[in-house]
PDB file of N, CA and C in Angstrom:
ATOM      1  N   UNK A   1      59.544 -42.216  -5.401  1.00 81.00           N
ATOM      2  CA  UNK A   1      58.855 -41.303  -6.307  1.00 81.00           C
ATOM      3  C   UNK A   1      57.392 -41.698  -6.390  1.00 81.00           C
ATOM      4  N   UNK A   2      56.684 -40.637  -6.487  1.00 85.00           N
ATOM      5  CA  UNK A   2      55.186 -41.040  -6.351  1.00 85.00           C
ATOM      6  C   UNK A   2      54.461 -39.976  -7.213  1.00 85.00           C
ATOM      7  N   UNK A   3      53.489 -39.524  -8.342  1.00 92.00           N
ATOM      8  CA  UNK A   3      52.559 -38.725  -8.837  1.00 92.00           C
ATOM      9  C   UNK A   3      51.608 -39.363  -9.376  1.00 92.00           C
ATOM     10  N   UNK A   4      50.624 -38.427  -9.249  1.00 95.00           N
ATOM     11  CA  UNK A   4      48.999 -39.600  -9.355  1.00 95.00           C
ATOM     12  C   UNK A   4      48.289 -38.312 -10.149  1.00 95.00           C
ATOM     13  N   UNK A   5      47.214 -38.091 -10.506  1.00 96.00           N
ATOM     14  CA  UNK A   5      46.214 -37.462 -10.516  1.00 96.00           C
ATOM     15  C   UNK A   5      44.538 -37.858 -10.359  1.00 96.00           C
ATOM     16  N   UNK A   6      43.915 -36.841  -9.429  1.00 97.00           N
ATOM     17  CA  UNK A   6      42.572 -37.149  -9.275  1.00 97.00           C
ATOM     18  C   UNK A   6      41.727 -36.043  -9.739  1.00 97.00           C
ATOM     19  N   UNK A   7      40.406 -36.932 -10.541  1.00 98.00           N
ATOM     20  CA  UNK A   7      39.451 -36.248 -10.892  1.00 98.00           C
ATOM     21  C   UNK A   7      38.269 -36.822 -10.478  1.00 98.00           C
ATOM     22  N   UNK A   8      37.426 -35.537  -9.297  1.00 97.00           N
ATOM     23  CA  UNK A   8      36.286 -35.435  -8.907  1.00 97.00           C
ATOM     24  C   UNK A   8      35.171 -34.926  -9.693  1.00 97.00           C
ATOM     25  N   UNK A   9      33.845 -35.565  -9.600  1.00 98.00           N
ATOM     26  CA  UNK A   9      32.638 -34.502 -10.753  1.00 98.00           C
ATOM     27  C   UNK A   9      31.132 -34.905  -9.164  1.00 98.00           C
ATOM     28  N   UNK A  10      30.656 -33.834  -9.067  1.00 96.00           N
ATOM     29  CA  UNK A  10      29.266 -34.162  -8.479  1.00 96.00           C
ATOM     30  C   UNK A  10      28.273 -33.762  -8.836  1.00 96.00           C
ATOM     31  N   UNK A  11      27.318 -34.125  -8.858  1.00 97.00           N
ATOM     32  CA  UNK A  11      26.115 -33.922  -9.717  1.00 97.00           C
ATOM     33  C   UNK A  11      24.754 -33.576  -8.799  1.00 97.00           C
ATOM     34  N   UNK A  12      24.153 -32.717  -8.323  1.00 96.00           N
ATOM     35  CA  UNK A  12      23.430 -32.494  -7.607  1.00 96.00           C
ATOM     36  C   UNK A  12      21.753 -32.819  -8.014  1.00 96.00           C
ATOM     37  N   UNK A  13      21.167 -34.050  -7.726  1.00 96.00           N
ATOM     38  CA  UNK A  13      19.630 -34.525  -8.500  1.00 96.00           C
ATOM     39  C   UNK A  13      18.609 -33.664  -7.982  1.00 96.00           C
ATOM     40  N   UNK A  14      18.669 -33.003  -6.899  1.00 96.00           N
ATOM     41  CA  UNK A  14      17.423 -32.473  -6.493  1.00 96.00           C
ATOM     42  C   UNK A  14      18.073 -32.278  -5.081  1.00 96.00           C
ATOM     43  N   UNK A  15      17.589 -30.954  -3.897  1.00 94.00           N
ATOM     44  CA  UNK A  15      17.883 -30.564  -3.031  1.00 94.00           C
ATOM     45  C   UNK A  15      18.486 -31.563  -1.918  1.00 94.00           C
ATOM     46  N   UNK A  16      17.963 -33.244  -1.827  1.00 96.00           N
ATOM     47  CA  UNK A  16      18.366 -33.391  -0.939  1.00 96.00           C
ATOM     48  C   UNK A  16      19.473 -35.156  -1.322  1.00 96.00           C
ATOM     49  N   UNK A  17      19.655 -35.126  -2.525  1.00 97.00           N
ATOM     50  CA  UNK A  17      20.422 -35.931  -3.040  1.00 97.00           C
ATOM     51  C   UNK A  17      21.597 -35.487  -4.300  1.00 97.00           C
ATOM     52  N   UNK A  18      22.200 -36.534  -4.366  1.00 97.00           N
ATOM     53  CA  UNK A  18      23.624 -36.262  -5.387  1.00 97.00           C
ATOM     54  C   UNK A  18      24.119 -37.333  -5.755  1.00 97.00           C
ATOM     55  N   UNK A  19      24.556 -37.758  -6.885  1.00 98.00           N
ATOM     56  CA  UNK A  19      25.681 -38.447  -7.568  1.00 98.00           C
ATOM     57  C   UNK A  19      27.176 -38.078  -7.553  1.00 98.00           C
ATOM     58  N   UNK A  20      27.667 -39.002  -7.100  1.00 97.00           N
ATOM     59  CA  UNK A  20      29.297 -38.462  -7.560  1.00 97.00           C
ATOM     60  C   UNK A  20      29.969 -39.675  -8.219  1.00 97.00           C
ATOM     61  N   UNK A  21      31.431 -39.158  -8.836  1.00 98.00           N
ATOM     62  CA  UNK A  21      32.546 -39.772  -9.678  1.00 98.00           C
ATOM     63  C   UNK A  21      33.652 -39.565  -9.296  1.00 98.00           C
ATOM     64  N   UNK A  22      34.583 -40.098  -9.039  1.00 97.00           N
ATOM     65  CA  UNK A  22      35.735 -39.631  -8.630  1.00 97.00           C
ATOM     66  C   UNK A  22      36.770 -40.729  -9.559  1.00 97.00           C
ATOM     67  N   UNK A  23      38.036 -40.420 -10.051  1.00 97.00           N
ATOM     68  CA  UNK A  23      39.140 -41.191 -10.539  1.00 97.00           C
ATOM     69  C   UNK A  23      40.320 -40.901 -10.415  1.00 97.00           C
ATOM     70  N   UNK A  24      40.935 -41.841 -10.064  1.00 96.00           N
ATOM     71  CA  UNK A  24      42.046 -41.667  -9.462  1.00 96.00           C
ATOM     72  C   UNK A  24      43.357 -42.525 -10.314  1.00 96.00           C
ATOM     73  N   UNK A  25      44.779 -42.252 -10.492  1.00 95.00           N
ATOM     74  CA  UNK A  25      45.827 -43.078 -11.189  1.00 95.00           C
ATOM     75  C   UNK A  25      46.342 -42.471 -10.287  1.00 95.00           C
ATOM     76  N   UNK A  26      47.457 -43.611  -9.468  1.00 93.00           N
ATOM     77  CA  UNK A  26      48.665 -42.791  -8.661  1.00 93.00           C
ATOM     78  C   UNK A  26      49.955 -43.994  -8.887  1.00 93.00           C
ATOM     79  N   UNK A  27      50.901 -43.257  -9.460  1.00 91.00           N
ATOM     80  CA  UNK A  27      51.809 -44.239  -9.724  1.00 91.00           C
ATOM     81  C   UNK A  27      53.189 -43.983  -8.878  1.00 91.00           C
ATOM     82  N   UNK A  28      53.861 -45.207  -8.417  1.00 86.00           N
ATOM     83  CA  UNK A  28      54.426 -45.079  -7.245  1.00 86.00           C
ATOM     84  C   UNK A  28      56.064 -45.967  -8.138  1.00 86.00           C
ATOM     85  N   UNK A  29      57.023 -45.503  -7.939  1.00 84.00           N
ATOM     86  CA  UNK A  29      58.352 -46.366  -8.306  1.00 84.00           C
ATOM     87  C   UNK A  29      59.576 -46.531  -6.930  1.00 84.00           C
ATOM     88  N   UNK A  30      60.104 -47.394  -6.727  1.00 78.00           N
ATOM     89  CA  UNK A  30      60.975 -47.447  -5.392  1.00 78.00           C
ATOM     90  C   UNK A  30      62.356 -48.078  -6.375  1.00 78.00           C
ATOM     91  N   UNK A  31      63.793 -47.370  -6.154  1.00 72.00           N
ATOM     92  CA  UNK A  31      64.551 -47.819  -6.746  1.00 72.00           C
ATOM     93  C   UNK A  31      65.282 -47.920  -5.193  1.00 72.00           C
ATOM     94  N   UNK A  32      65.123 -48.946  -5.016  1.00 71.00           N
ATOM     95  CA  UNK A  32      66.152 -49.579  -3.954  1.00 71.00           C
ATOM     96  C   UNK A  32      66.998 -51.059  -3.680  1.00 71.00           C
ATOM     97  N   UNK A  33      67.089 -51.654  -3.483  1.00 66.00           N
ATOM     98  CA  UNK A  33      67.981 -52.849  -3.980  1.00 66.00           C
ATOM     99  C   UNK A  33      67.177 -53.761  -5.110  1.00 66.00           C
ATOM    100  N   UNK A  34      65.853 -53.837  -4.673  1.00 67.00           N
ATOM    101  CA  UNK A  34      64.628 -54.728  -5.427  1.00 67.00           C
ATOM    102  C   UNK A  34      63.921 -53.338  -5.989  1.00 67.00           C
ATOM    103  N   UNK A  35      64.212 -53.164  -7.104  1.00 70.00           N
ATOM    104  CA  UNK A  35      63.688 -52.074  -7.676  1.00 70.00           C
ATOM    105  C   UNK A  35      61.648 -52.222  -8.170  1.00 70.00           C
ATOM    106  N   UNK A  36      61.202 -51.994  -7.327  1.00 77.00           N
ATOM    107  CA  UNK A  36      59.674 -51.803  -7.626  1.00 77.00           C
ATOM    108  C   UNK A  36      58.917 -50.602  -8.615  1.00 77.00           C
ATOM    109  N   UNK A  37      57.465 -51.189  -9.256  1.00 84.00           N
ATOM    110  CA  UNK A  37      56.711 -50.072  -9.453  1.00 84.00           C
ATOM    111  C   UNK A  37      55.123 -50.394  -9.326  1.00 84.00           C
ATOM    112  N   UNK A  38      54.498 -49.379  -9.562  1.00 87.00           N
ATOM    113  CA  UNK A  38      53.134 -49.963  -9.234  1.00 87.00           C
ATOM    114  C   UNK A  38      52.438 -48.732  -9.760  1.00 87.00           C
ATOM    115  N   UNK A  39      51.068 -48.990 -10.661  1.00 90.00           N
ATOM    116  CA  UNK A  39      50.366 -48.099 -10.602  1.00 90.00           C
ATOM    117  C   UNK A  39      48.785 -48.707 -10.606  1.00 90.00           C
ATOM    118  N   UNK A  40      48.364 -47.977  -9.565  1.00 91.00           N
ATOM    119  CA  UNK A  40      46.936 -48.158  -9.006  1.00 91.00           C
ATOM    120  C   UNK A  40      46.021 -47.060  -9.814  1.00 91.00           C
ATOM    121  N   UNK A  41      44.940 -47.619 -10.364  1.00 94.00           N
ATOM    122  CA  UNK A  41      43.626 -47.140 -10.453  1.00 94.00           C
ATOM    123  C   UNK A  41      42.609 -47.446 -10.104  1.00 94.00           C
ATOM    124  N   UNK A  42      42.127 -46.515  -9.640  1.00 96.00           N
ATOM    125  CA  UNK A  42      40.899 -46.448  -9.191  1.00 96.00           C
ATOM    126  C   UNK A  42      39.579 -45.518  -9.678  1.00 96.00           C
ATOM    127  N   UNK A  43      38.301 -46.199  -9.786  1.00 97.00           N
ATOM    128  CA  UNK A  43      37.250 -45.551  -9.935  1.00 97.00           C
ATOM    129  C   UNK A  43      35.435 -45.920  -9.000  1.00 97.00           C
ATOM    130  N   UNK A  44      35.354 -44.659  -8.284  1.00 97.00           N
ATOM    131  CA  UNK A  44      34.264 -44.738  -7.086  1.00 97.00           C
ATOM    132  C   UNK A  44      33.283 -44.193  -7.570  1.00 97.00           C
ATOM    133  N   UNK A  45      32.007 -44.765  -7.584  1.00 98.00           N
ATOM    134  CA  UNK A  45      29.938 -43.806  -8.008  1.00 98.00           C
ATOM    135  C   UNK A  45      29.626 -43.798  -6.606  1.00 98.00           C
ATOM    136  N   UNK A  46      29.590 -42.323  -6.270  1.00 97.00           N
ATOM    137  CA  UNK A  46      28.380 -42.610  -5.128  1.00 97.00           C
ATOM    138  C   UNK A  46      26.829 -42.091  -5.723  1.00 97.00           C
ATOM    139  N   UNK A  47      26.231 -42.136  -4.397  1.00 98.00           N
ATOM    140  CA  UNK A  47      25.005 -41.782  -4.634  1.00 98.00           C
ATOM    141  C   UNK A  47      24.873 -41.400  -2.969  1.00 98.00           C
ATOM    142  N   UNK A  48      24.161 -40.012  -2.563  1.00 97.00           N
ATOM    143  CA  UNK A  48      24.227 -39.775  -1.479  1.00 97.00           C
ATOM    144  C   UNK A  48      22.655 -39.021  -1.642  1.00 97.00           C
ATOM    145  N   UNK A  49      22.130 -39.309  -0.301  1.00 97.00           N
ATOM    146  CA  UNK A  49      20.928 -39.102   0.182  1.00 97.00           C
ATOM    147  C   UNK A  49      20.766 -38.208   1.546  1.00 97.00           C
ATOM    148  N   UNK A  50      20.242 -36.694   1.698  1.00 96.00           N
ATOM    149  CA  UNK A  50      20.395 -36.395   2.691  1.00 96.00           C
ATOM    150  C   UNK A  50      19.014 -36.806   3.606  1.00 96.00           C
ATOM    151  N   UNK A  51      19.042 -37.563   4.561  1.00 95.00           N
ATOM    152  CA  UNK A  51      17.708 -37.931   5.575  1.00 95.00           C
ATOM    153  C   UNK A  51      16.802 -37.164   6.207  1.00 95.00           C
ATOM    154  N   UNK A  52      18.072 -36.069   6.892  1.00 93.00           N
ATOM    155  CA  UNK A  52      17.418 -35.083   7.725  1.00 93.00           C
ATOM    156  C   UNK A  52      18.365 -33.885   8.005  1.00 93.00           C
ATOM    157  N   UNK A  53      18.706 -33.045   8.511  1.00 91.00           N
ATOM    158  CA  UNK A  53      19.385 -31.988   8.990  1.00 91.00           C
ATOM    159  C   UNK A  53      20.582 -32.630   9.323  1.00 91.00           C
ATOM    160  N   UNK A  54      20.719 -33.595  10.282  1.00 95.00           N
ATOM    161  CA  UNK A  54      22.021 -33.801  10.980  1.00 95.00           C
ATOM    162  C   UNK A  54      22.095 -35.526   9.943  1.00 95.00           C
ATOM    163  N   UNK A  55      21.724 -35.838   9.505  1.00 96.00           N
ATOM    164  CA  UNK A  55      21.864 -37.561   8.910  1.00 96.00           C
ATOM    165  C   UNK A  55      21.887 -37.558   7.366  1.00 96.00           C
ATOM    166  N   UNK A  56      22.899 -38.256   6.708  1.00 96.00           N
ATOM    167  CA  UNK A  56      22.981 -38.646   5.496  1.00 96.00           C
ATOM    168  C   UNK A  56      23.727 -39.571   5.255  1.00 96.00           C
ATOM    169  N   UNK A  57      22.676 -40.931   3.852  1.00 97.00           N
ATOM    170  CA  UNK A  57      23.590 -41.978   3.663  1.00 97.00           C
ATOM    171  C   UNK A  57      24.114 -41.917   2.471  1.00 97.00           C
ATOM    172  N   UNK A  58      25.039 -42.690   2.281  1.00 97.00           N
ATOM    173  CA  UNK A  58      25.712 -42.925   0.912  1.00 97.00           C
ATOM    174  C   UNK A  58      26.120 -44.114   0.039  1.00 97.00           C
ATOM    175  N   UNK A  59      25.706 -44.609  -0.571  1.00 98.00           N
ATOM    176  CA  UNK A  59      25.645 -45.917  -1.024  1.00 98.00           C
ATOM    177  C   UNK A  59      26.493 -46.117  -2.612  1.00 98.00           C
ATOM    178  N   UNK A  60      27.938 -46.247  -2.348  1.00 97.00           N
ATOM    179  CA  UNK A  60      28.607 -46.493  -3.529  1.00 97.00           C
ATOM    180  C   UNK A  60      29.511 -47.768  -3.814  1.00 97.00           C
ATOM    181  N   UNK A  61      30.209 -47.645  -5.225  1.00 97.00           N
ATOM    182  CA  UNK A  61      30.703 -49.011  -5.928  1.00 97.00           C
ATOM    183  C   UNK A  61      32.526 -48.188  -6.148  1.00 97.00           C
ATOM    184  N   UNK A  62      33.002 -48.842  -5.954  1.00 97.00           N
ATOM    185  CA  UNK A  62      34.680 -48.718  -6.424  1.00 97.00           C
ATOM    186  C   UNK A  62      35.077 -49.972  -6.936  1.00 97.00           C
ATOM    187  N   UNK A  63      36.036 -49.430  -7.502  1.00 97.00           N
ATOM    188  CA  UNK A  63      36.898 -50.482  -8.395  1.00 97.00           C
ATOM    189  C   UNK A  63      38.574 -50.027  -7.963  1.00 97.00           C
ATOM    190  N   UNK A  64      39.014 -50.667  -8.318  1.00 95.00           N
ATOM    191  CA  UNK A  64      40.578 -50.601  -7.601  1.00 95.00           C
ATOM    192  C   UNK A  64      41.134 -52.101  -8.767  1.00 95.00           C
ATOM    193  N   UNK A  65      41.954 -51.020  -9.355  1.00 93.00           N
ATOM    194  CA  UNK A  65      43.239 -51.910 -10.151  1.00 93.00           C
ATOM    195  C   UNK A  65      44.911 -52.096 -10.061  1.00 93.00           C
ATOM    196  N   UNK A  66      45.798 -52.372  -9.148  1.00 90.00           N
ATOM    197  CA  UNK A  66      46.514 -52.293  -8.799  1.00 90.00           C
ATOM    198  C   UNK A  66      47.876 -53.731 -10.226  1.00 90.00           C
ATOM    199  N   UNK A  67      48.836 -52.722 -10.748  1.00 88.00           N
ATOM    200  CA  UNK A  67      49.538 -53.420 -11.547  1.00 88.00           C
ATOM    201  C   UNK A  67      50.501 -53.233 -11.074  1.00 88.00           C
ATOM    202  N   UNK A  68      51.750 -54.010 -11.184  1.00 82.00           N
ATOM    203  CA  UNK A  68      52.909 -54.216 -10.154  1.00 82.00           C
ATOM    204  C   UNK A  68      54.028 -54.898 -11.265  1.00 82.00           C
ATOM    205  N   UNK A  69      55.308 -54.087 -10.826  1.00 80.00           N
ATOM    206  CA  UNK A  69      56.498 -54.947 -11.717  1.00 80.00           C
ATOM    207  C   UNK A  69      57.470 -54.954 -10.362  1.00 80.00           C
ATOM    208  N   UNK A  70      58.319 -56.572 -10.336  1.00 71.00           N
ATOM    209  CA  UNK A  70      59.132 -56.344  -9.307  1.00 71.00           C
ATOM    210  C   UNK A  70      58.465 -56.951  -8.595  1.00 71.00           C
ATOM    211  N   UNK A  71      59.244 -56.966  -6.893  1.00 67.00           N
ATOM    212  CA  UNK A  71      58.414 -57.082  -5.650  1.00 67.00           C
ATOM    213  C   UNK A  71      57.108 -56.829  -5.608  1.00 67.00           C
ATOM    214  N   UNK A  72      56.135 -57.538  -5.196  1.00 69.00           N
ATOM    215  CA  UNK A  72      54.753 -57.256  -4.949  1.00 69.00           C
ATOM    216  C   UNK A  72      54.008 -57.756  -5.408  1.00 69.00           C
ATOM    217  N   UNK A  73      52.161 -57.825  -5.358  1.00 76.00           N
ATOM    218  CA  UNK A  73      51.270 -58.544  -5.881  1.00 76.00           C
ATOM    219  C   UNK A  73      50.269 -57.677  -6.722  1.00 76.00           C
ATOM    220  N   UNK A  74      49.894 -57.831  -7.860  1.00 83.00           N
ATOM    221  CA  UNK A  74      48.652 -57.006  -8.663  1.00 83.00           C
ATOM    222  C   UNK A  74      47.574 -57.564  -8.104  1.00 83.00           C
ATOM    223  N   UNK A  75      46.677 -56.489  -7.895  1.00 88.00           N
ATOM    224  CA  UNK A  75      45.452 -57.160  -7.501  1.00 88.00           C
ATOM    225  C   UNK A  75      44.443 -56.200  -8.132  1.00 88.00           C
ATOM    226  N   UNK A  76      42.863 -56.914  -8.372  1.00 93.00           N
ATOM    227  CA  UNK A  76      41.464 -56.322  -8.461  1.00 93.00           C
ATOM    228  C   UNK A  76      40.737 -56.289  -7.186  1.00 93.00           C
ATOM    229  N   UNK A  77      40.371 -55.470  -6.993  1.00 94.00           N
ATOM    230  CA  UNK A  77      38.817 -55.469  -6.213  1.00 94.00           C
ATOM    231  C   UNK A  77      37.904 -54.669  -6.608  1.00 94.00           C
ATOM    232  N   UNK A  78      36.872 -54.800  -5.995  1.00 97.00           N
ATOM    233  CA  UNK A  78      35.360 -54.340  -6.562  1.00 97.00           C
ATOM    234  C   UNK A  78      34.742 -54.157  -5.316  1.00 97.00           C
ATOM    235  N   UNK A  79      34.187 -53.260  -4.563  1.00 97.00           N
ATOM    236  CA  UNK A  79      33.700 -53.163  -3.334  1.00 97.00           C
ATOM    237  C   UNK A  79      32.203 -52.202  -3.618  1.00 97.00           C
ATOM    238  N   UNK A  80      31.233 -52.940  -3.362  1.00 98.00           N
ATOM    239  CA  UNK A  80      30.216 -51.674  -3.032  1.00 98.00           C
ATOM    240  C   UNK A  80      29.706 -51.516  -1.234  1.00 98.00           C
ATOM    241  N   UNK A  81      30.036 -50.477  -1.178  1.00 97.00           N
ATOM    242  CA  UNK A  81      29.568 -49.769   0.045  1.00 97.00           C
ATOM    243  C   UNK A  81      28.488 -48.940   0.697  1.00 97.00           C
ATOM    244  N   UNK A  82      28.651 -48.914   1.848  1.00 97.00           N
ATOM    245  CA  UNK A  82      27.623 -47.758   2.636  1.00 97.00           C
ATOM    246  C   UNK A  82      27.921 -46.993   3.441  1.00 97.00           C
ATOM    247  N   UNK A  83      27.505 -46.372   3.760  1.00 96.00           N
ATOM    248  CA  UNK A  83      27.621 -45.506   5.209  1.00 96.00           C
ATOM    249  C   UNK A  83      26.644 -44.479   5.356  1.00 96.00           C
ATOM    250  N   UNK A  84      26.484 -44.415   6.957  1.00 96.00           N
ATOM    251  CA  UNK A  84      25.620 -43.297   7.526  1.00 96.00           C
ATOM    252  C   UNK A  84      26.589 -42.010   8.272  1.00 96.00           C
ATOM    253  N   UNK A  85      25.932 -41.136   7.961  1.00 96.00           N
ATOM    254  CA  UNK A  85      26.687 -39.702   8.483  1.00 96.00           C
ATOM    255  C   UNK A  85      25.883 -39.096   9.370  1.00 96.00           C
ATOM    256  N   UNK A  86      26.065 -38.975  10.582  1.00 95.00           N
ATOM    257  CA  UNK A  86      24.991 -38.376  11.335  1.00 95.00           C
ATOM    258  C   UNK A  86      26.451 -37.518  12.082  1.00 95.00           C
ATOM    259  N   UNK A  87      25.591 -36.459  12.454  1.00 92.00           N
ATOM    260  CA  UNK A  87      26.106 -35.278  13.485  1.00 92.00           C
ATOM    261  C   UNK A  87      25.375 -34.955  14.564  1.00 92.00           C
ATOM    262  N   UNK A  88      26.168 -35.154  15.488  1.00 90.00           N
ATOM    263  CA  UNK A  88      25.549 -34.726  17.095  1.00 90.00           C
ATOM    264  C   UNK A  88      25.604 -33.049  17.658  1.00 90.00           C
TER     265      UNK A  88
END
């Protein structure tokens, strides 16, 4: 069994940039000999920059909370990221 819900918001600063939010809960249960559950949250900021016609970067932070009963490990992370988008 698995149901989550996600909520996206973007925010447009000016023609060639944007903010976004996204949040996420997805909760997952396994009833099988070792009966598991787990529910993960998550929350991502970007910030996106368009360069040029074909190129845009994006520079964001997530969080990831993972709680666990049963089999398995809870964990935190915290990641900030990047990336470039180019089209050929």
């Amino acid at each position: 069994n698995q149901r989550g819900l996600i909520v996206q918001s973007r925010y447009e600063l000016n023609p060639l940039s944007s903010v976004g939010l996204t949040g996420r809960i997805l909760y997952t249960e396994n009833q099988t000999t070792t009966p598991v559950s787990a529910r993960l949250t998550s929350v991502t900021a970007t910030y996106q920059r368009r360069i040029d016609e074909k190129t845009s970067a994006t520079l964001g932070l997530r969080s990831n909370v993972q709680n666990r009963s049963g089999a398995g490990v809870s964990y935190d992370e915290n990641v900030l990221f990047g990336l470039i988008d180019t089209r050929f």
